[in-house]
Structure formats: C-alpha cells, structure tokens
Coordinates of N, CA and C in Angstrom, one line a residue:
M1 N 0.4 -1.2 -0.3 CA -0.2 0.5 0.2 C 1.0 1.4 -0.3
E2 N 2.6 1.0 0.6 CA 3.1 2.2 0.9 C 3.2 2.5 -1.4
D3 N 3.6 1.5 -1.5 CA 4.4 1.9 -3.0 C 2.6 2.8 -4.0
H4 N 1.5 2.0 -4.0 CA 0.9 2.9 -4.4 C 0.5 4.5 -3.8
N5 N 0.7 4.9 -2.1 CA 0.7 6.5 -1.9 C 1.7 6.7 -2.6
T6 N 2.4 5.8 -2.7 CA 3.7 7.4 -2.8 C 4.2 7.4 -4.8
A7 N 3.1 6.3 -5.3 CA 2.7 6.4 -7.1 C 1.9 7.3 -7.2
N8 N 1.2 7.8 -6.0 CA 0.0 8.8 -6.9 C 1.1 10.5 -6.7
L9 N 1.5 10.0 -5.5 CA 2.4 11.6 -5.3 C 3.7 12.3 -5.8
S10 N 4.2 10.8 -6.3 CA 4.9 11.2 -7.4 C 4.5 11.6 -9.4
E11 N 3.1 10.9 -9.0 CA 2.7 11.8 -10.3 C 1.1 12.8 -10.5
P12 N 1.6 13.9 -10.3 CA 0.8 14.7 -9.9 C 0.6 15.1 -11.4
A13 N -0.9 15.7 -11.2 CA -2.1 15.8 -12.8 C -1.9 17.8 -13.2
S14 N -1.3 17.8 -12.2 CA -1.3 19.2 -12.9 C 0.1 20.1 -13.0
P15 N 0.9 21.2 -12.8 CA 1.9 22.4 -12.7 C 1.7 22.4 -11.4
A16 N 0.4 23.2 -10.7 CA -0.4 23.2 -9.5 C -0.1 22.2 -7.9
A17 N -0.8 20.9 -8.9 CA -0.6 19.7 -8.3 C 0.8 18.9 -7.7
S18 N 1.5 19.4 -8.2 CA 3.2 18.9 -8.2 C 3.4 19.5 -7.2
V19 N 3.8 21.5 -7.0 CA 3.6 21.9 -6.3 C 3.0 21.3 -4.3
A20 N 1.9 21.7 -4.8 CA 1.4 20.5 -4.1 C 2.2 19.4 -3.6
S21 N 1.8 18.7 -4.0 CA 2.5 17.0 -3.6 C 3.6 17.0 -2.9
A22 N 4.2 18.1 -3.8 CA 5.9 18.1 -3.3 C 6.2 18.2 -1.8
E23 N 5.3 19.7 -1.3 CA 5.2 20.0 -0.3 C 4.7 18.9 1.2
I24 N 3.7 18.1 0.3 CA 2.7 17.0 1.3 C 3.7 15.7 1.4
A25 N 4.6 15.3 0.0 CA 5.9 14.5 0.4 C 7.3 15.2 1.4
A26 N 7.1 16.2 1.5 CA 8.0 16.8 2.4 C 7.9 16.4 4.3
E27 N 6.3 17.3 4.4 CA 6.3 17.1 5.4 C 6.0 14.9 6.0
F28 N 5.4 14.6 4.8 CA 5.4 13.1 4.9 C 6.5 13.0 5.7
A29 N 7.7 13.5 4.7 CA 8.7 12.6 4.7 C 10.0 12.7 6.2
A30 N 9.5 13.5 6.4 CA 10.0 14.6 7.3 C 9.2 13.9 9.2
L31 N 8.7 13.3 8.8 CA 7.7 12.8 10.1 C 8.0 11.4 10.5
T32 N 7.9 11.0 11.0 CA 8.8 10.1 12.2 C 7.9 8.5 11.7
V33 N 8.6 7.1 11.3 CA 7.5 6.8 10.9 C 6.3 5.5 11.5
E34 N 6.3 6.0 13.1 CA 4.8 5.2 14.1 C 4.4 7.0 13.2
E35 N 5.1 8.3 13.1 CA 3.8 9.0 13.1 C 3.1 9.1 11.1
K36 N 4.1 8.1 10.2 CA 3.2 8.3 9.4 C 2.9 7.2 9.6
E37 N 2.9 5.9 10.4 CA 1.7 5.1 10.7 C 0.4 5.6 11.1
Q38 N 0.8 6.0 11.9 CA -0.5 6.6 12.7 C -1.7 7.4 11.7
R39 N -0.8 8.7 10.7 CA -1.1 9.4 9.4 C -2.0 8.0 8.9
R40 N -1.3 7.3 8.3 CA -2.3 6.4 7.4 C -3.5 5.9 8.0
A41 N -3.0 5.6 9.1 CA -4.0 5.0 9.8 C -5.7 5.9 9.9
E42 N -4.7 6.8 10.1 CA -6.2 8.4 10.0 C -7.0 8.7 9.1
W43 N -5.9 8.4 7.9 CA -6.4 8.8 6.4 C -6.9 7.5 5.7
S44 N -7.3 6.3 6.1 CA -7.5 5.2 5.9 C -9.2 5.2 6.4
Q45 N -8.5 5.0 8.0 CA -10.9 5.4 9.1 C -11.0 7.2 7.8
E46 N -11.0 7.6 7.7 CA -11.8 8.6 7.0 C -12.1 8.4 5.9
L47 N -11.2 7.7 5.5 CA -11.4 7.6 3.4 C -12.8 6.1 3.8
A48 N -12.8 5.5 4.3 CA -13.5 4.2 4.8 C -15.3 5.6 5.3
R49 N -14.8 6.0 6.3 CA -16.0 6.9 6.4 C -16.7 7.7 5.0
V50 N -15.8 8.5 4.9 CA -16.3 8.6 2.9 C -16.7 7.9 2.4
E51 N -15.6 6.9 2.6 CA -16.8 5.4 1.3 C -18.0 5.6 1.7
E52 N -18.2 5.7 3.1 CA -20.0 4.5 3.8 C -20.6 5.6 2.6
E53 N -20.9 7.1 3.6 CA -21.5 8.4 3.6 C -21.3 8.0 2.0
I54 N -20.9 8.3 0.6 CA -21.5 8.0 -0.9 C -22.1 6.8 -1.0
N55 N -22.2 5.5 -0.2 CA -23.0 4.5 -0.3 C -24.0 5.1 0.2
T56 N -24.4 5.1 1.3 CA -25.0 5.8 2.1 C -25.8 6.8 1.0
L57 N -25.6 7.8 0.9 CA -25.6 8.7 -0.4 C -26.8 8.4 -2.1
R58 N -25.4 7.3 -2.3 CA -26.6 6.7 -3.5 C -27.4 5.4 -2.9
T59 N -27.9 5.0 -2.2 CA -29.0 4.7 -1.8 C -30.2 5.5 -1.5
V60 N -29.9 5.9 -1.3 CA -30.7 7.3 -0.8 C -31.5 8.0 -2.4
L61 N -30.1 8.9 -2.9 CA -30.4 8.9 -3.9 C -31.0 8.2 -5.1
A62 N -30.8 6.6 -4.9 CA -31.7 5.4 -5.7 C -33.5 5.3 -5.2
S63 N -32.7 5.1 -4.1 CA -34.6 5.6 -3.6 C -35.6 6.8 -3.9
K64 N -34.8 7.8 -4.2 CA -36.2 8.8 -4.3 C -36.2 9.1 -5.7
T65 N -34.9 8.4 -6.4 CA -35.7 8.8 -7.6 C -36.6 7.5 -8.4
R66 N -36.4 6.3 -7.9 CA -37.8 5.4 -8.3 C -38.7 5.8 -7.3
H67 N -38.7 7.0 -6.6 CA -40.3 7.5 -6.1 C -40.3 8.4 -6.5
A68 N -39.2 9.0 -7.7 CA -39.6 9.9 -8.2 C -40.1 9.2 -9.9
S69 N -39.3 8.4 -10.2 CA -40.7 7.9 -11.5 C -41.6 7.3 -11.6
D70 N -42.5 6.6 -10.3 CA -43.1 6.1 -9.7 C -44.7 7.7 -9.5
L71 N -44.8 8.5 -9.2 CA -44.5 9.8 -9.4 C -45.4 10.4 -10.7
K72 N -43.9 10.2 -11.2 CA -44.2 10.5 -13.3 C -45.0 9.7 -13.7
R73 N -45.1 8.9 -13.4 CA -45.9 7.4 -14.0 C -47.3 7.8 -13.8
K74 N -47.1 8.0 -12.7 CA -48.4 8.2 -12.0 C -49.6 9.1 -12.4
L75 N -48.7 10.9 -12.5 CA -48.7 12.2 -13.2 C -49.1 11.8 -15.0
G76 N -48.8 10.8 -15.6 CA -48.7 10.3 -17.4 C -47.5 11.0 -17.0
I77 N -46.2 11.5 -16.4 CA -45.5 11.7 -17.6 C -44.2 10.5 -18.0
T78 N -44.4 10.9 -19.1 CA -43.5 9.6 -20.3 C -41.5 10.6 -20.6
V79 N -41.3 9.3 -20.3 CA -40.1 10.3 -20.7 C -40.2 10.4 -21.9
W80 N -40.9 10.3 -23.4 CA -40.7 10.4 -24.2 C -41.1 12.0 -24.4
K81 N -41.8 12.9 -23.3 CA -42.3 14.2 -22.9 C -41.5 14.8 -22.5
E82 N -40.5 14.5 -21.3 CA -39.3 14.9 -20.8 C -38.6 15.0 -21.6
V83 N -38.0 14.2 -22.0 CA -37.0 14.6 -23.4 C -37.5 15.4 -24.5
T84 N -38.9 16.0 -24.7 CA -39.6 16.5 -26.0 C -39.4 17.4 -24.9
D85 N -39.7 18.1 -23.4 CA -39.8 19.3 -23.0 C -38.7 20.1 -22.9
D86 N -36.7 18.5 -22.2 CA -36.3 19.0 -22.2 C -35.8 20.0 -23.5
V87 N -36.1 19.4 -24.9 CA -35.2 19.3 -26.2 C -36.1 21.3 -26.7
N88 N -37.6 21.3 -26.0 CA -37.8 22.3 -26.3 C -37.5 23.7 -25.8
Q89 N -36.8 23.1 -24.6 CA -36.2 24.2 -23.1 C -34.9 24.6 -24.0
G90 N -34.1 24.1 -24.3 CA -33.1 23.6 -24.9 C -32.7 24.7 -25.9
L91 N -34.0 24.3 -27.1 CA -34.0 24.9 -27.9 C -34.5 27.2 -27.5
R92 N -35.6 26.9 -27.0 CA -35.6 28.6 -25.8 C -34.7 28.7 -26.0
N93 N -33.8 28.3 -25.0 CA -32.9 28.6 -24.2 C -31.8 29.3 -25.4
I94 N -31.6 28.8 -26.3 CA -30.2 28.9 -27.2 C -30.9 29.9 -28.2
K95 N -32.2 30.4 -28.6 CA -33.2 31.4 -29.4 C -32.2 32.8 -28.4
E96 N -32.9 32.4 -26.7 CA -32.7 33.7 -26.2 C -31.3 34.1 -25.6
S97 N -30.6 33.3 -26.5 CA -29.0 33.5 -25.9 C -29.0 34.8 -26.7
T98 N -27.3 35.4 -26.4 CA -27.6 36.6 -26.7 C -26.4 36.4 -28.0
V99 N -26.0 35.3 -27.7 CA -24.7 34.1 -29.1 C -25.7 33.8 -30.4
F100 N -26.9 33.9 -29.8 CA -27.7 33.4 -30.9 C -28.9 34.2 -31.8
Q101 N -28.6 36.0 -30.6 CA -29.3 36.7 -31.2 C -28.0 37.7 -32.0
S102 N -27.2 37.7 -31.9 CA -25.5 38.3 -32.2 C -26.2 37.3 -34.0
V103 N -25.2 36.1 -34.1 CA -25.3 35.0 -34.5 C -27.1 35.4 -36.4
E104 N -27.9 35.5 -35.6 CA -29.0 35.8 -36.0 C -29.4 37.0 -36.5
Q105 N -28.9 38.4 -36.0 CA -28.4 39.7 -36.5 C -27.6 40.2 -37.6
S106 N -26.6 39.2 -37.2 CA -25.8 39.8 -39.0 C -25.6 38.6 -39.8
V107 N -26.6 37.5 -39.8 CA -26.5 36.6 -40.4 C -27.7 37.2 -41.4
G108 N -28.8 38.6 -41.0 CA -29.4 39.5 -41.9 C -29.1 40.1 -42.2
N109 N -28.8 40.8 -41.5 CA -27.1 41.9 -42.4 C -26.5 41.5 -43.2
F110 N -25.9 40.2 -43.6 CA -25.2 40.2 -44.3 C -26.4 39.1 -45.6
S111 N -27.3 38.9 -45.5 CA -28.1 39.1 -46.3 C -28.1 40.2 -46.9
K112 N -28.9 40.6 -46.4 CA -29.7 42.9 -47.3 C -28.5 42.8 -47.5
A113 N -26.8 42.6 -46.8 CA -25.5 43.0 -47.5 C -26.0 42.7 -48.8
V114 N -26.1 41.1 -49.2 CA -25.6 40.4 -50.2 C -27.2 41.1 -51.4
H115 N -28.3 41.0 -51.1 CA -29.1 41.3 -51.3 C -29.4 42.8 -52.1
E116 N -28.2 43.6 -51.4 CA -28.4 45.3 -52.1 C -26.6 45.5 -53.0
A117 N -26.1 44.8 -53.3 CA -24.7 44.3 -54.0 C -25.3 44.4 -55.6
P118 N -24.4 45.3 -55.7 CA -24.6 45.4 -58.0 C -24.3 43.9 -58.4
L119 N -23.5 43.8 -58.1 CA -23.1 42.9 -58.7 C -24.7 41.6 -58.5
Y120 N -24.8 41.3 -56.8 CA -26.3 40.4 -56.8 C -27.7 41.5 -57.8
Q121 N -27.4 42.2 -57.3 CA -28.9 42.8 -58.9 C -28.3 42.8 -60.0
R122 N -26.9 42.9 -60.6 CA -27.1 42.3 -61.8 C -27.3 40.5 -61.8
T123 N -26.8 39.7 -61.4 CA -27.3 38.5 -61.3 C -28.8 38.8 -61.8
E124 N -29.3 39.3 -60.4 CA -31.0 38.8 -60.8 C -31.1 39.7 -61.8
S125 N -30.8 40.8 -62.3 CA -31.7 41.1 -63.5 C -30.8 40.8 -64.7
V126 N -30.2 39.7 -64.9 CA -29.2 38.9 -65.9 C -30.6 37.4 -65.8
L127 N -30.5 36.8 -64.6 CA -31.1 36.0 -64.6 C -32.8 35.9 -65.0
K128 N -33.1 36.7 -64.4 CA -34.6 37.4 -65.0 C -35.0 37.5 -66.7
S129 N -33.6 38.9 -67.3 CA -34.0 38.2 -68.4 C -34.4 37.4 -69.4
T130 N -33.1 36.7 -68.5 CA -33.0 34.9 -69.7 C -34.5 34.5 -69.0
G131 N -34.4 33.9 -68.6 CA -35.6 33.4 -68.3 C -37.0 33.9 -68.7
E132 N -37.2 35.4 -69.6 CA -37.8 35.9 -70.3 C -37.9 35.5 -71.4
K133 N -37.0 35.3 -71.6 CA -36.0 35.0 -73.2 C -36.2 34.0 -73.3
T134 N -36.0 33.1 -73.0 CA -36.4 31.4 -72.3 C -37.6 31.5 -71.9
A135 N -38.5 31.7 -72.2 CA -40.5 31.0 -72.5 C -40.1 32.0 -73.5
S136 N -39.7 32.9 -74.0 CA -40.4 33.7 -75.2 C -40.1 32.1 -76.0
V137 N -38.4 31.6 -76.1 CA -37.8 30.9 -77.2 C -39.6 29.4 -77.3
F138 N -38.8 29.2 -75.8 CA -40.5 28.0 -75.9 C -41.6 28.3 -76.1
G139 N -42.2 29.6 -76.2 CA -43.8 30.3 -76.6 C -43.1 30.0 -78.3
S140 N -42.7 31.2 -78.6 CA -42.7 30.6 -80.2 C -41.7 29.0 -81.1
I141 N -41.3 28.0 -80.3 CA -41.0 26.8 -80.8 C -42.7 26.2 -80.4
T142 N -43.5 26.7 -79.4 CA -44.8 26.1 -79.5 C -45.8 26.8 -80.5
S143 N -45.4 27.8 -80.5 CA -46.4 28.5 -82.0 C -46.0 28.2 -83.3
G144 N -45.0 27.2 -84.0 CA -44.5 27.2 -85.0 C -44.7 25.5 -84.4
I145 N -44.6 24.8 -83.7 CA -45.4 23.1 -83.4 C -46.6 23.1 -84.1
T146 N -47.2 24.4 -83.3 CA -49.0 24.6 -82.9 C -49.2 24.9 -85.1
S147 N -49.0 26.4 -85.7 CA -48.9 26.0 -86.5 C -48.6 24.2 -87.7
K148 N -47.1 24.1 -87.7 CA -47.2 22.4 -88.2 C -48.2 22.1 -88.5
L149 N -48.9 21.8 -86.7 CA -49.6 20.0 -87.2 C -51.0 20.7 -87.5
S150 N -51.7 22.0 -87.7 CA -52.9 22.6 -88.3 C -52.1 22.4 -90.0
Q151 N -51.2 22.9 -89.6 CA -51.4 23.0 -91.5 C -51.5 21.1 -92.1
M152 N -50.4 20.3 -91.3 CA -50.8 19.0 -91.4 C -52.0 18.5 -91.9
K153 N -52.5 18.8 -90.5 CA -54.0 18.2 -90.5 C -54.8 18.9 -91.4
N154 N -55.1 20.0 -92.3 CA -55.5 20.5 -93.2 C -54.7 20.1 -94.1
S155 N -54.2 19.1 -94.5 CA -53.2 18.8 -95.8 C -54.6 17.3 -96.3
E156 N -53.6 17.5 -97.9 CA -54.3 16.3 -98.6 C -54.0 14.6 -98.2
S157 N -52.5 14.8 -97.4 CA -52.5 13.3 -97.3 C -52.8 13.1 -95.9
M158 N -53.2 14.5 -94.8 CA -54.1 13.8 -93.1 C -55.4 13.6 -94.2
R159 N -55.8 14.1 -94.5 CA -57.1 13.5 -95.6 C -57.3 11.7 -95.6
S160 N -56.1 11.7 -96.2 CA -56.5 10.6 -96.7 C -56.0 9.9 -96.0
I161 N -55.5 10.0 -95.0 CA -54.9 9.1 -93.9 C -56.4 8.8 -92.8
E162 N -57.0 10.4 -92.4 CA -57.7 10.0 -91.5 C -59.5 9.3 -92.5
A163 N -59.4 9.2 -93.9 CA -60.3 8.8 -94.0 C -60.0 7.3 -94.1
S164 N -58.9 7.1 -94.2 CA -58.6 5.6 -94.9 C -59.0 4.7 -93.6
V165 N -58.5 4.8 -92.2 CA -59.0 4.9 -90.9 C -60.3 4.7 -90.8
G166 N -61.0 5.5 -90.6 CA -62.6 5.7 -90.3 C -63.1 4.9 -91.5
S167 N -63.1 4.8 -92.7 CA -63.3 3.3 -93.1 C -62.6 1.7 -92.9
A168 N -61.7 2.0 -92.4 CA -61.5 1.1 -91.9 C -62.4 0.7 -90.7
Y169 N -62.4 1.1 -89.4 CA -62.9 1.7 -88.2 C -64.0 0.8 -88.6
E170 N -64.8 1.2 -89.4 CA -65.6 0.8 -90.3 C -66.4 -0.2 -90.6
N171 N -65.1 -1.2 -91.0 CA -65.0 -1.9 -91.4 C -65.1 -3.3 -90.5
V172 N -64.2 -3.3 -89.4 CA -63.6 -3.9 -88.7 C -65.3 -4.1 -87.4
K173 N -66.1 -3.0 -87.5 CA -67.9 -2.8 -86.7 C -68.2 -3.6 -87.6
A174 N -68.5 -3.7 -89.0 CA -68.9 -4.1 -89.6 C -69.2 -5.7 -89.1
L175 N -67.5 -6.2 -89.3 CA -66.9 -7.5 -88.5 C -67.5 -8.3 -87.6
S176 N -67.8 -7.0 -86.6 CA -67.9 -7.4 -85.4 C -69.5 -7.8 -85.4
Y177 N -70.2 -7.3 -86.1 CA -71.6 -7.4 -86.4 C -72.0 -8.5 -86.4
V178 N -71.9 -9.1 -87.7 CA -71.5 -10.0 -89.2 C -71.2 -11.6 -87.7
I179 N -69.4 -11.1 -86.6 CA -69.9 -12.2 -86.0 C -70.6 -12.8 -84.9
R180 N -71.3 -11.7 -84.4 CA -71.9 -12.1 -83.6 C -73.5 -12.2 -84.0
W181 N -73.7 -11.6 -85.4 CA -74.6 -12.4 -85.7 C -75.2 -14.1 -86.6
R182 N -74.0 -14.4 -86.5 CA -72.9 -15.7 -86.8 C -73.5 -16.7 -85.8
N183 N -72.8 -15.5 -84.7 CA -72.4 -17.1 -83.5 C -73.8 -17.3 -83.1
G184 N -74.9 -16.4 -83.1 CA -76.2 -16.4 -82.6 C -77.5 -15.8 -82.0
S185 N -76.0 -14.2 -81.5 CA -77.0 -13.6 -81.0 C -77.8 -12.9 -82.1
R186 N -78.8 -13.2 -83.4 CA -79.4 -12.7 -84.7 C -80.2 -11.8 -84.0

C-alpha cells in the first residue's frame, strides 16, 4: 500500500498539484515511522467513513429516483415527454441567448448586404432576362409546332389517312356485327 501512495504523490495531475504534492511529500518524509503509520491509519479511517457516506447517499438517491419515477408514471409523464420538454427548453434557451441573437442579426445584415450589392442586382437582372427570353423562345417553338400540326391536319395526306382509318374502323365494326350474328345473337 505504501508503493501505491508514493506513486500517487510522485505523479501529479497539474503543475499546481505537483507543487502541493512535493510539499506534502516533504512533510510526510519529515515524519517518524510511527507518525507516518498513525497518519495512514487516520487517512484510512477517514476514507472508509467517506466511502460509507457515499454509499448511503447512493442508496438514498436510488430510492428517491424510484419514488420520482413512480410519481411521474402516476401523473402520466413519460420519458418521451420529458425529452421533448428538455429539447424544447434547450431550443428556447438557445434562441434567447445573446450569441444566437448576435448570429441571427449578423446573418440578417449579411443577407441584406448581399441583396443590395450591385453584383447581386446585376445577376438577378440577368437571370430574370434570361428566363423571359427562354420563355419567349419556348413560346415561339410551341407556336411553330402548333402551326405545323394545323397545316398537316388540313393537308391532303392527312385527309387521306383520316379517311382510311375511318373506313377501317367501319369495316371492323361491320365485321364484329356479322360475327355476333353468326354466333347466335341474331
């Protein structure tokens, strides 16, 4: 056990701890063997008392936690509701924080500056103009196609095709009538 305590004294966690550890080690080294044993015994007793208190507090905390869970269950408070409430409260806290407000204001100022910038205005104007020209081109293409289809519809070739399709339809209809008549539905 002595090696374990010496190791802890010789490996401090920070520069301030190293100064404190060095002082404690120096004081401890100045003690007689009996005083060192007595000090270790006192520390061991105190450690046992503190650990016992910690265990007692853990037991009490576990009991209180169970009691709180039972009360929440009786009140209809679910884990999901608690998580939702916690998330909503967290979001409210973030939105109300000065950092968020500052960032929101900065983003708004940046957005405004971008929209008011001459380059943005020119780009917006060019895109709007391009959109109008594209719509115009598609409109003229559509108009041209409609015109061509109208011309085709009125052409002799189309009239001949329409007549042939109409004649074929009438022939199929007549054939269907004859087949029904032969099958006994006279």
